Amino acid sequence: MNSLIVQLNHKQTFHIPEGTYLAELDSVHTKQRQGIPYVRFVFRIFIPGLDPSVHAKAASEMPLQYGPESFLFKYLHWWFGEEELRSFGNQLDLQSLKGRKADVVLTHFKQEGYSQPYVNVNKVGPPGSMSGKTEEHEIADWLKEHNPKPEVDPFEQCNRTPKIVPLNAIGNHDQDQVAEAAFG
C-alpha cells in the first residue's frame, strides 16, 4: 500500500529580514485587480538558523502581461536568462516553475494599519547569481530583535548552527503570532 504523508506541524511566516537569500518557488496564483489579471509568485525563503518547520515566505506580484516592456518579461529574464527562456519554446506554464530555486532580494514596504512591513521579492536571479553575502551577524541581530525569549540565543532556540548564505507559507496569519510561534 502506498502512503501519502502530510506535514501537519509546520508554521509559516512572512516576517523576514531584508536581504538576499536562496529561495524556492512555492506557489503561483492569479487574481484580478481593477479588471487587470495579475500573477503572484510566492517563494519559500531559506533563512539560516530558522527552524526548518517554519516556512518563511515572500511574494512578488505583477500584471500578467508578457512583452519586452513588461515587468513579467524582465522578471523572467532576471531569473532564467535569455537562453533558458528560449529553451521553453513559445509558451511557458508558470505553474511548472513550482519547486525551482532562485536567489531573491527581499525588501520591506511599510503599510499603514499593519504592524509589520510587507516583504517583497524585489529581484530574482538564478541560484548562485547574486554577488555578496547575507551576513551571519545581520541575521543573528534580526533574530535577537524579534526573539520573544531574549535570554535564549535565537540559534540555540532553532537548534541550528548559524550559517552564512552564499549568494551564488500564504495564509491569513497575524505576523506577530506566527513569529511568536516560530521562536516561542
mmCIF file of C-alpha atoms in Angstrom:
data_model
loop_
_atom_site.group_PDB
_atom_site.id
_atom_site.type_symbol
_atom_site.label_atom_id
_atom_site.label_comp_id
_atom_site.label_asym_id
_atom_site.label_seq_id
_atom_site.Cartn_x
_atom_site.Cartn_y
_atom_site.Cartn_z
ATOM 1 C CA MET A 1 0.000 0.000 0.000
ATOM 2 C CA ASN A 2 1.351 3.452 -0.903
ATOM 3 C CA SER A 3 1.488 6.073 1.822
ATOM 4 C CA LEU A 4 0.535 9.687 1.464
ATOM 5 C CA ILE A 5 2.086 11.671 4.301
ATOM 6 C CA VAL A 6 1.069 15.245 5.074
ATOM 7 C CA GLN A 7 3.235 17.548 7.218
ATOM 8 C CA LEU A 8 0.876 18.813 9.941
ATOM 9 C CA ASN A 9 3.083 20.827 12.246
ATOM 10 C CA HIS A 10 4.791 23.417 10.063
ATOM 11 C CA LYS A 11 4.233 27.102 10.651
ATOM 12 C CA GLN A 12 4.590 29.870 8.116
ATOM 13 C CA THR A 13 5.667 33.455 8.440
ATOM 14 C CA PHE A 14 6.079 36.458 6.213
ATOM 15 C CA HIS A 15 8.112 38.159 8.980
ATOM 16 C CA ILE A 16 11.564 38.085 7.330
ATOM 17 C CA PRO A 17 14.534 40.481 7.392
ATOM 18 C CA GLU A 18 15.561 42.287 4.229
ATOM 19 C CA GLY A 19 18.457 40.731 2.379
ATOM 20 C CA THR A 20 19.433 38.246 -0.291
ATOM 21 C CA TYR A 21 18.505 34.591 0.162
ATOM 22 C CA LEU A 22 18.224 31.293 -1.593
ATOM 23 C CA ALA A 23 14.534 30.535 -2.217
ATOM 24 C CA GLU A 24 12.242 28.040 -3.907
ATOM 25 C CA LEU A 25 9.051 28.895 -5.770
ATOM 26 C CA ASP A 26 6.241 27.539 -3.597
ATOM 27 C CA SER A 27 3.136 28.622 -5.499
ATOM 28 C CA VAL A 28 1.815 30.698 -8.380
ATOM 29 C CA HIS A 29 -1.584 32.406 -8.162
ATOM 30 C CA THR A 30 -3.540 34.701 -10.446
ATOM 31 C CA LYS A 31 -6.085 37.332 -9.489
ATOM 32 C CA GLN A 32 -7.864 40.332 -10.941
ATOM 33 C CA ARG A 33 -7.106 43.834 -9.785
ATOM 34 C CA GLN A 34 -9.225 46.614 -11.268
ATOM 35 C CA GLY A 35 -10.005 44.338 -14.205
ATOM 36 C CA ILE A 36 -6.333 43.539 -14.892
ATOM 37 C CA PRO A 37 -5.021 39.988 -14.396
ATOM 38 C CA TYR A 38 -2.052 39.735 -12.011
ATOM 39 C CA VAL A 39 0.288 36.869 -11.231
ATOM 40 C CA ARG A 40 1.692 36.315 -7.739
ATOM 41 C CA PHE A 41 4.835 34.237 -7.203
ATOM 42 C CA VAL A 42 5.200 33.016 -3.594
ATOM 43 C CA PHE A 43 8.662 31.825 -2.578
ATOM 44 C CA ARG A 44 9.777 29.787 0.409
ATOM 45 C CA ILE A 45 12.814 31.620 1.748
ATOM 46 C CA PHE A 46 15.679 29.659 3.280
ATOM 47 C CA ILE A 47 16.843 31.633 6.324
ATOM 48 C CA PRO A 48 19.947 30.440 8.141
ATOM 49 C CA GLY A 49 19.212 29.468 11.731
ATOM 50 C CA LEU A 50 15.431 29.303 11.330
ATOM 51 C CA ASP A 51 13.739 26.110 12.500
ATOM 52 C CA PRO A 52 13.059 24.066 9.338
ATOM 53 C CA SER A 53 9.443 23.512 10.435
ATOM 54 C CA VAL A 54 8.871 27.268 9.972
ATOM 55 C CA HIS A 55 8.264 28.133 6.335
ATOM 56 C CA ALA A 56 9.353 31.722 5.714
ATOM 57 C CA LYS A 57 7.628 33.133 2.644
ATOM 58 C CA ALA A 58 7.733 36.245 0.488
ATOM 59 C CA ALA A 59 5.995 37.172 -2.745
ATOM 60 C CA SER A 60 6.183 39.160 -5.974
ATOM 61 C CA GLU A 61 3.100 40.360 -7.781
ATOM 62 C CA MET A 62 2.870 41.865 -11.246
ATOM 63 C CA PRO A 63 0.471 42.271 -14.165
ATOM 64 C CA LEU A 64 0.090 39.079 -16.177
ATOM 65 C CA GLN A 65 1.355 40.687 -19.381
ATOM 66 C CA TYR A 66 4.389 39.472 -21.276
ATOM 67 C CA GLY A 67 6.243 41.761 -23.646
ATOM 68 C CA PRO A 68 9.628 43.499 -23.829
ATOM 69 C CA GLU A 69 8.465 46.415 -21.648
ATOM 70 C CA SER A 70 6.537 44.354 -19.076
ATOM 71 C CA PHE A 71 7.726 43.614 -15.564
ATOM 72 C CA LEU A 72 6.948 39.907 -16.033
ATOM 73 C CA PHE A 73 9.285 39.862 -19.060
ATOM 74 C CA LYS A 74 12.096 41.464 -17.035
ATOM 75 C CA TYR A 75 11.422 39.248 -14.021
ATOM 76 C CA LEU A 76 11.647 36.002 -16.017
ATOM 77 C CA HIS A 77 14.769 37.251 -17.810
ATOM 78 C CA TRP A 78 16.450 38.040 -14.465
ATOM 79 C CA TRP A 79 15.567 34.588 -13.176
ATOM 80 C CA PHE A 80 16.311 32.400 -16.197
ATOM 81 C CA GLY A 81 18.248 34.457 -18.707
ATOM 82 C CA GLU A 82 17.623 34.689 -22.428
ATOM 83 C CA GLU A 83 18.980 31.267 -23.362
ATOM 84 C CA GLU A 84 16.955 29.267 -20.826
ATOM 85 C CA LEU A 85 13.804 31.233 -21.638
ATOM 86 C CA ARG A 86 14.258 30.336 -25.318
ATOM 87 C CA SER A 87 14.553 26.677 -24.317
ATOM 88 C CA PHE A 88 10.953 26.817 -23.006
ATOM 89 C CA GLY A 89 9.708 27.382 -26.574
ATOM 90 C CA ASN A 90 6.785 29.659 -27.439
ATOM 91 C CA GLN A 91 4.861 29.123 -24.190
ATOM 92 C CA LEU A 92 5.693 28.812 -20.520
ATOM 93 C CA ASP A 93 3.296 27.319 -17.975
ATOM 94 C CA LEU A 94 4.078 29.426 -14.900
ATOM 95 C CA GLN A 95 2.725 26.623 -12.665
ATOM 96 C CA SER A 96 5.518 24.394 -13.990
ATOM 97 C CA LEU A 97 8.045 26.663 -12.262
ATOM 98 C CA LYS A 98 6.965 25.478 -8.786
ATOM 99 C CA GLY A 99 9.929 23.960 -6.994
ATOM 100 C CA ARG A 100 12.502 25.960 -8.986
ATOM 101 C CA LYS A 101 15.244 27.558 -6.900
ATOM 102 C CA ALA A 102 16.311 31.200 -7.170
ATOM 103 C CA ASP A 103 18.342 33.837 -5.401
ATOM 104 C CA VAL A 104 15.964 36.559 -4.218
ATOM 105 C CA VAL A 105 16.415 40.075 -2.870
ATOM 106 C CA LEU A 106 13.813 40.929 -0.214
ATOM 107 C CA THR A 107 12.796 44.500 0.588
ATOM 108 C CA HIS A 108 10.304 45.883 3.107
ATOM 109 C CA PHE A 109 7.438 48.269 2.487
ATOM 110 C CA LYS A 110 5.705 49.894 5.451
ATOM 111 C CA GLN A 111 1.933 49.852 5.126
ATOM 112 C CA GLU A 112 -0.414 51.989 7.131
ATOM 113 C CA GLY A 113 -2.504 49.915 9.508
ATOM 114 C CA TYR A 114 -0.088 46.968 9.636
ATOM 115 C CA SER A 115 2.312 46.236 12.497
ATOM 116 C CA GLN A 116 4.830 44.511 10.210
ATOM 117 C CA PRO A 117 6.154 45.621 6.837
ATOM 118 C CA TYR A 118 5.166 43.897 3.625
ATOM 119 C CA VAL A 119 8.061 41.693 2.472
ATOM 120 C CA ASN A 120 8.508 41.885 -1.289
ATOM 121 C CA VAL A 121 10.687 39.773 -3.573
ATOM 122 C CA ASN A 122 12.239 42.781 -5.280
ATOM 123 C CA LYS A 123 14.590 40.898 -7.583
ATOM 124 C CA VAL A 124 15.101 37.285 -8.581
ATOM 125 C CA GLY A 125 18.009 35.511 -10.238
ATOM 126 C CA PRO A 126 19.369 32.036 -10.870
ATOM 127 C CA PRO A 127 20.681 30.244 -7.766
ATOM 128 C CA GLY A 128 24.225 31.435 -7.101
ATOM 129 C CA SER A 129 23.910 34.542 -9.273
ATOM 130 C CA MET A 130 23.727 37.329 -6.695
ATOM 131 C CA SER A 131 27.018 38.865 -5.584
ATOM 132 C CA GLY A 132 27.932 39.306 -1.940
ATOM 133 C CA LYS A 133 26.587 37.509 1.100
ATOM 134 C CA THR A 134 23.792 37.686 3.625
ATOM 135 C CA GLU A 135 25.944 38.203 6.681
ATOM 136 C CA GLU A 136 25.544 35.879 9.647
ATOM 137 C CA HIS A 137 25.623 38.736 12.166
ATOM 138 C CA GLU A 138 22.819 40.620 10.385
ATOM 139 C CA ILE A 139 20.576 37.555 10.597
ATOM 140 C CA ALA A 140 21.562 36.969 14.228
ATOM 141 C CA ASP A 141 20.826 40.620 15.107
ATOM 142 C CA TRP A 142 17.432 40.421 13.413
ATOM 143 C CA LEU A 143 16.570 37.163 15.194
ATOM 144 C CA LYS A 144 17.588 38.663 18.556
ATOM 145 C CA GLU A 145 15.496 41.779 17.938
ATOM 146 C CA HIS A 146 12.425 39.671 17.138
ATOM 147 C CA ASN A 147 13.077 36.999 19.743
ATOM 148 C CA PRO A 148 10.358 36.711 22.432
ATOM 149 C CA LYS A 149 12.845 34.932 24.750
ATOM 150 C CA PRO A 150 15.893 37.244 24.829
ATOM 151 C CA GLU A 151 17.625 35.148 27.496
ATOM 152 C CA VAL A 152 17.901 32.281 24.992
ATOM 153 C CA ASP A 153 20.198 32.536 21.999
ATOM 154 C CA PRO A 154 17.963 32.506 18.882
ATOM 155 C CA PHE A 155 20.158 29.978 17.104
ATOM 156 C CA GLU A 156 20.030 27.658 20.126
ATOM 157 C CA GLN A 157 16.238 28.005 20.094
ATOM 158 C CA CYS A 158 16.240 26.847 16.497
ATOM 159 C CA ASN A 159 18.669 24.008 17.311
ATOM 160 C CA ARG A 160 20.699 25.087 14.298
ATOM 161 C CA THR A 161 24.136 26.480 13.747
ATOM 162 C CA PRO A 162 24.141 29.885 12.070
ATOM 163 C CA LYS A 163 25.496 29.836 8.539
ATOM 164 C CA ILE A 164 26.484 32.425 6.009
ATOM 165 C CA VAL A 165 24.243 32.075 2.991
ATOM 166 C CA PRO A 166 26.238 32.206 -0.218
ATOM 167 C CA LEU A 167 24.590 34.315 -2.820
ATOM 168 C CA ASN A 168 25.741 32.229 -5.712
ATOM 169 C CA ALA A 169 3.977 29.753 3.893
ATOM 170 C CA ILE A 170 0.454 32.184 2.008
ATOM 171 C CA GLY A 171 -2.103 32.405 4.747
ATOM 172 C CA ASN A 172 -4.184 34.747 6.842
ATOM 173 C CA HIS A 173 -1.906 34.678 9.845
ATOM 174 C CA ASP A 174 -1.118 37.530 12.193
ATOM 175 C CA GLN A 175 2.605 38.225 11.705
ATOM 176 C CA ASP A 176 3.285 38.629 15.440
ATOM 177 C CA GLN A 177 1.530 35.349 16.300
ATOM 178 C CA VAL A 178 3.454 33.456 13.645
ATOM 179 C CA ALA A 179 6.777 34.962 14.740
ATOM 180 C CA GLU A 180 5.976 34.075 18.355
ATOM 181 C CA ALA A 181 5.039 30.531 17.365
ATOM 182 C CA ALA A 182 8.197 30.222 15.293
ATOM 183 C CA PHE A 183 10.525 31.257 18.091
ATOM 184 C CA GLY A 184 8.393 30.519 21.168
#
